[in-house]
Amino acid sequence: MNNLCIDVKNLNKHFGEHHVVKDFSLQVAKGEIYGFLGPNGSGKTTSIRMMCGLITPDSGEGTCLGMDIFTQREKIKKKIGYMTQYFSMWGNLTIRENLLFIARLYSLDQRRDRVERALSELGLTARQHQLAKELSGGWKQRMALAACMLHEPVLLFLDEPTAGVDPKAQREFWQMLHQLSDRGISILVSTHYMDEAERCHKVAYLSYGRLLANGGFAPIFPDTCYHLTHYWPAAVDIPVASDNPVHYADAIRYNARTPLQGSLLPLTRLV
């Protein structure tokens, strides 16, 4: 039995003259949390949107949940949850009212039961009658994740879900993601934060539209970091699937400037 929820090969995407994703290949096992790292404009969001059926690749092949990403896009959309960085909500509605409205928009059956379940799973029950416009960034992200879970997807795509969220809310959000993963839900998440990437089962590093490295966090970013306030970071090795020196330089710049909770910075030596 196929244990892959994502299996794509040599995906390419152009926007006008810009080749934004180049020969992208990836396999994600069911139940994994897979992190996408890379600077702005590296192709993370476009890659995610191709894999989940929101946009069609120019070339390549692949499946999402066993369905073809070219010919079965509408079927894929019914089985996945997609959370954008900027979630649209109705500020003058409560959390509960927002979720009920979204459930009605998608004509879901047993709407009230689904909303109750989502409120409970995401720790929103006590705040369900609070207006959305009064929520902090962390609680808004919880509500966005609850909305993604209403139709009980088996695969989640999260695009920088903790951007602008305080460290406490960030930790709690990731605890919830691991609880979902323990239930067998697969999660692809893009992030700029190395500490978040370390929480993933596997990570992929993208730059200039290319997948430069992927696999376990430790082999890609060995645990030889030091607190920046006390030490200049030690060099670490990272395998990069590219012979373009521009990619090398970009990876060094990215790792040197990546914001980290706890002020940890790796300085990368590319091999």
Short mmCIF file of C-alpha atoms in Angstrom, two decimals:
data_model
loop_
_atom_site.label_atom_id
_atom_site.label_comp_id
_atom_site.label_asym_id
_atom_site.label_seq_id
_atom_site.Cartn_x
_atom_site.Cartn_y
_atom_site.Cartn_z
CA MET A 1 0.00 0.00 0.00
CA ASN A 2 1.35 3.43 -0.96
CA ASN A 3 2.39 5.34 2.16
CA LEU A 4 2.88 8.65 0.34
CA CYS A 5 0.44 11.54 0.55
CA ILE A 6 2.58 13.66 -1.82
CA ASP A 7 4.63 12.32 -4.72
CA VAL A 8 5.66 14.91 -7.32
CA LYS A 9 8.46 14.90 -9.89
CA ASN A 10 10.09 17.67 -11.93
CA LEU A 11 7.37 20.30 -11.44
CA ASN A 12 7.95 23.59 -13.23
CA LYS A 13 6.02 26.85 -13.13
CA HIS A 14 6.44 30.11 -15.04
CA PHE A 15 4.72 33.43 -14.43
CA GLY A 16 5.37 35.35 -17.61
CA GLU A 17 9.10 35.22 -18.22
CA HIS A 18 9.89 34.28 -14.62
CA HIS A 19 10.70 30.62 -14.00
CA VAL A 20 9.60 30.53 -10.35
CA VAL A 21 9.76 26.76 -9.67
CA LYS A 22 12.37 24.60 -11.40
CA ASP A 23 12.26 20.79 -11.56
CA PHE A 24 10.73 20.45 -8.10
CA SER A 25 10.47 16.85 -6.82
CA LEU A 26 9.28 15.73 -3.39
CA GLN A 27 7.82 12.77 -1.54
CA VAL A 28 5.94 13.18 1.74
CA ALA A 29 4.83 10.20 3.83
CA LYS A 30 1.42 10.05 5.46
CA GLY A 31 1.40 11.51 8.97
CA GLU A 32 4.59 13.55 8.45
CA ILE A 33 5.08 17.20 9.26
CA TYR A 34 7.20 18.50 6.38
CA GLY A 35 8.74 21.96 6.68
CA PHE A 36 9.52 24.29 3.77
CA LEU A 37 12.41 26.70 4.38
CA GLY A 38 13.70 29.44 2.14
CA PRO A 39 13.87 33.21 1.66
CA ASN A 40 11.00 35.24 0.23
CA GLY A 41 10.57 34.53 -3.46
CA SER A 42 12.21 31.10 -3.27
CA GLY A 43 9.12 29.31 -4.62
CA LYS A 44 7.71 27.86 -1.39
CA THR A 45 4.15 29.11 -1.81
CA THR A 46 4.00 28.32 -5.53
CA SER A 47 5.24 24.78 -4.87
CA ILE A 48 2.60 24.27 -2.19
CA ARG A 49 -0.15 25.58 -4.45
CA MET A 50 0.87 23.24 -7.24
CA MET A 51 0.93 20.23 -4.93
CA CYS A 52 -2.52 20.92 -3.50
CA GLY A 53 -4.21 21.60 -6.84
CA LEU A 54 -4.71 25.36 -6.56
CA ILE A 55 -2.57 26.07 -9.62
CA THR A 56 -1.52 23.83 -12.50
CA PRO A 57 2.19 23.15 -13.10
CA ASP A 58 3.55 23.90 -16.57
CA SER A 59 5.23 20.49 -16.66
CA GLY A 60 6.11 17.51 -14.51
CA GLU A 61 3.96 14.87 -12.89
CA GLY A 62 2.65 13.97 -9.48
CA THR A 63 -0.08 12.89 -7.13
CA CYS A 64 -1.62 14.29 -3.97
CA LEU A 65 -3.40 11.70 -1.81
CA GLY A 66 -3.18 9.33 -4.75
CA MET A 67 -4.94 11.77 -7.11
CA ASP A 68 -3.34 13.35 -10.17
CA ILE A 69 -2.45 17.02 -9.59
CA PHE A 70 -3.23 17.82 -13.24
CA THR A 71 -6.52 16.02 -13.84
CA GLN A 72 -8.06 15.58 -10.38
CA ARG A 73 -7.54 18.99 -8.82
CA GLU A 74 -11.16 19.43 -7.70
CA LYS A 75 -11.15 16.07 -5.93
CA ILE A 76 -7.90 16.96 -4.19
CA LYS A 77 -9.34 20.23 -2.86
CA LYS A 78 -12.09 18.32 -1.04
CA LYS A 79 -9.55 16.25 0.88
CA ILE A 80 -7.10 18.93 1.97
CA GLY A 81 -7.05 21.99 4.21
CA TYR A 82 -5.18 25.10 3.06
CA MET A 83 -4.33 27.91 5.46
CA THR A 84 -2.88 31.08 3.98
CA GLN A 85 -0.72 33.52 5.89
CA TYR A 86 -3.50 36.12 5.81
CA PHE A 87 -6.74 34.43 6.75
CA SER A 88 -9.98 36.21 5.82
CA MET A 89 -12.53 36.40 8.61
CA TRP A 90 -15.52 38.45 9.61
CA GLY A 91 -14.51 40.73 12.47
CA ASN A 92 -18.02 41.45 13.69
CA LEU A 93 -18.84 37.75 14.02
CA THR A 94 -17.77 35.58 16.93
CA ILE A 95 -15.39 32.66 16.50
CA ARG A 96 -18.33 30.26 16.55
CA GLU A 97 -20.33 32.33 14.06
CA ASN A 98 -17.34 32.52 11.70
CA LEU A 99 -16.94 28.75 11.72
CA LEU A 100 -20.65 28.12 11.24
CA PHE A 101 -20.73 30.55 8.33
CA ILE A 102 -17.75 28.85 6.67
CA ALA A 103 -19.38 25.44 7.18
CA ARG A 104 -22.54 26.74 5.46
CA LEU A 105 -20.52 28.20 2.57
CA TYR A 106 -19.14 24.74 1.86
CA SER A 107 -22.50 23.01 2.39
CA LEU A 108 -21.09 20.70 5.05
CA ASP A 109 -23.46 18.33 6.77
CA GLN A 110 -23.70 18.12 10.57
CA ARG A 111 -22.36 21.67 10.72
CA ARG A 112 -22.92 22.26 14.43
CA ASP A 113 -21.22 19.00 15.38
CA ARG A 114 -18.26 19.84 13.15
CA VAL A 115 -17.92 23.30 14.67
CA GLU A 116 -18.15 21.94 18.23
CA ARG A 117 -15.43 19.40 17.42
CA ALA A 118 -13.15 22.02 15.86
CA LEU A 119 -13.64 24.41 18.79
CA SER A 120 -12.71 21.66 21.23
CA GLU A 121 -9.71 20.35 19.29
CA LEU A 122 -8.17 23.80 18.87
CA GLY A 123 -8.85 24.99 22.43
CA LEU A 124 -11.36 27.62 21.32
CA THR A 125 -14.44 26.55 23.28
CA ALA A 126 -13.95 29.08 26.09
CA ARG A 127 -13.56 31.93 23.56
CA GLN A 128 -16.18 30.82 21.05
CA HIS A 129 -18.41 33.87 21.72
CA GLN A 130 -15.59 36.41 21.40
CA LEU A 131 -15.64 38.69 18.34
CA ALA A 132 -12.97 37.82 15.80
CA LYS A 133 -11.77 41.42 15.59
CA GLU A 134 -10.87 41.30 19.29
CA LEU A 135 -8.56 38.30 18.96
CA SER A 136 -4.78 38.43 19.16
CA GLY A 137 -2.71 37.07 16.29
CA GLY A 138 -2.26 33.70 17.96
CA TRP A 139 -6.00 33.18 18.53
CA LYS A 140 -6.78 34.29 14.98
CA GLN A 141 -4.40 31.62 13.70
CA ARG A 142 -6.13 29.02 15.85
CA MET A 143 -9.46 30.04 14.38
CA ALA A 144 -7.99 29.82 10.88
CA LEU A 145 -6.73 26.30 11.59
CA ALA A 146 -10.15 25.35 13.00
CA ALA A 147 -11.75 26.56 9.76
CA CYS A 148 -9.33 24.35 7.79
CA MET A 149 -10.35 21.35 9.89
CA LEU A 150 -14.14 21.64 9.50
CA HIS A 151 -14.33 19.21 6.57
CA GLU A 152 -11.94 16.79 8.32
CA PRO A 153 -9.06 16.86 5.81
CA VAL A 154 -6.30 14.25 5.87
CA LEU A 155 -3.65 16.68 4.58
CA LEU A 156 -2.98 20.28 5.63
CA PHE A 157 -1.01 22.92 3.72
CA LEU A 158 0.00 25.82 5.99
CA ASP A 159 1.68 28.90 4.52
CA GLU A 160 3.73 30.66 7.23
CA PRO A 161 1.01 30.07 9.84
CA THR A 162 2.84 31.69 12.77
CA ALA A 163 4.05 34.88 11.05
CA GLY A 164 3.64 37.75 13.50
CA VAL A 165 2.61 35.46 16.37
CA ASP A 166 4.21 35.76 19.82
CA PRO A 167 6.52 32.92 21.02
CA LYS A 168 4.02 31.44 23.49
CA ALA A 169 1.26 31.25 20.89
CA GLN A 170 3.79 29.86 18.41
CA ARG A 171 4.73 27.00 20.76
CA GLU A 172 1.08 26.19 21.48
CA PHE A 173 0.27 26.21 17.77
CA TRP A 174 3.03 23.70 17.06
CA GLN A 175 1.87 21.48 19.90
CA MET A 176 -1.51 21.34 18.18
CA LEU A 177 0.13 20.47 14.86
CA HIS A 178 1.91 17.52 16.45
CA GLN A 179 -1.35 16.35 18.00
CA LEU A 180 -2.90 16.39 14.53
CA SER A 181 0.10 14.52 13.14
CA ASP A 182 -0.26 11.87 15.86
CA ARG A 183 -3.78 11.28 14.52
CA GLY A 184 -2.36 10.54 11.08
CA ILE A 185 -2.94 13.94 9.48
CA SER A 186 -0.12 14.98 7.13
CA ILE A 187 1.08 18.59 7.28
CA LEU A 188 3.19 20.69 4.90
CA VAL A 189 4.20 23.99 6.46
CA SER A 190 6.32 26.84 5.13
CA THR A 191 8.30 28.87 7.65
CA HIS A 192 11.17 31.32 8.04
CA TYR A 193 12.01 30.09 11.53
CA MET A 194 14.73 27.50 12.14
CA ASP A 195 13.29 26.46 15.50
CA GLU A 196 10.00 25.68 13.76
CA ALA A 197 11.80 23.70 11.08
CA GLU A 198 13.42 21.65 13.83
CA ARG A 199 9.95 20.61 15.01
CA CYS A 200 9.23 19.05 11.61
CA HIS A 201 9.88 15.40 10.83
CA LYS A 202 11.59 16.45 7.60
CA VAL A 203 12.48 19.74 5.93
CA ALA A 204 13.09 21.04 2.41
CA TYR A 205 15.24 24.06 1.61
CA LEU A 206 14.32 26.07 -1.50
CA SER A 207 16.14 28.94 -3.17
CA TYR A 208 15.60 30.64 -6.54
CA GLY A 209 12.87 28.14 -7.32
CA ARG A 210 15.04 25.08 -6.76
CA LEU A 211 14.94 22.43 -4.07
CA LEU A 212 18.52 22.51 -2.77
CA ALA A 213 18.27 20.06 0.13
CA ASN A 214 15.68 17.91 1.85
CA GLY A 215 15.49 15.25 4.54
CA GLY A 216 15.80 15.15 8.32
CA PHE A 217 16.58 18.42 10.08
CA ALA A 218 19.72 17.17 11.84
CA PRO A 219 21.57 15.98 8.70
CA ILE A 220 20.79 19.24 6.91
CA PHE A 221 21.37 21.58 9.86
CA PRO A 222 23.65 19.71 12.31
CA ASP A 223 23.24 20.67 15.93
CA THR A 224 26.35 22.82 16.25
CA CYS A 225 24.68 26.18 16.90
CA TYR A 226 25.67 28.52 19.69
CA HIS A 227 23.89 31.42 21.33
CA LEU A 228 24.63 34.49 19.25
CA THR A 229 24.86 36.63 22.38
CA HIS A 230 27.89 34.59 23.54
CA TYR A 231 29.52 33.11 20.45
CA TRP A 232 29.94 33.66 16.77
CA PRO A 233 28.09 30.67 15.31
CA ALA A 234 30.14 27.63 14.36
CA ALA A 235 30.15 26.47 10.76
CA VAL A 236 28.03 23.51 9.79
CA ASP A 237 27.85 21.43 6.63
CA ILE A 238 24.75 21.29 4.45
CA PRO A 239 24.40 19.18 1.29
CA VAL A 240 23.19 21.36 -1.57
CA ALA A 241 21.93 19.84 -4.82
CA SER A 242 23.22 22.65 -7.03
CA ASP A 243 26.46 23.71 -8.67
CA ASN A 244 25.39 27.34 -8.99
CA PRO A 245 27.49 29.62 -6.72
CA VAL A 246 24.58 32.06 -6.53
CA HIS A 247 22.59 29.38 -4.71
CA TYR A 248 25.48 28.87 -2.30
CA ALA A 249 25.68 32.56 -1.48
CA ASP A 250 21.93 32.81 -1.07
CA ALA A 251 21.84 29.88 1.36
CA ILE A 252 24.57 31.48 3.46
CA ARG A 253 22.78 34.83 3.54
CA TYR A 254 19.48 33.18 4.39
CA ASN A 255 20.85 31.12 7.29
CA ALA A 256 22.75 34.12 8.62
CA ARG A 257 19.64 36.28 8.79
CA THR A 258 16.96 33.72 9.69
CA PRO A 259 15.00 34.93 12.76
CA LEU A 260 15.24 32.40 15.55
CA GLN A 261 13.40 32.14 18.83
CA GLY A 262 16.19 31.88 21.39
CA SER A 263 18.73 33.79 19.28
CA LEU A 264 20.29 30.74 17.66
CA LEU A 265 21.99 31.13 14.30
CA PRO A 266 23.76 28.54 12.16
CA LEU A 267 26.47 29.72 9.78
CA THR A 268 26.39 27.32 6.87
CA ARG A 269 29.31 25.79 5.00
CA LEU A 270 27.97 24.32 1.77
CA VAL A 271 29.34 21.02 0.47
#
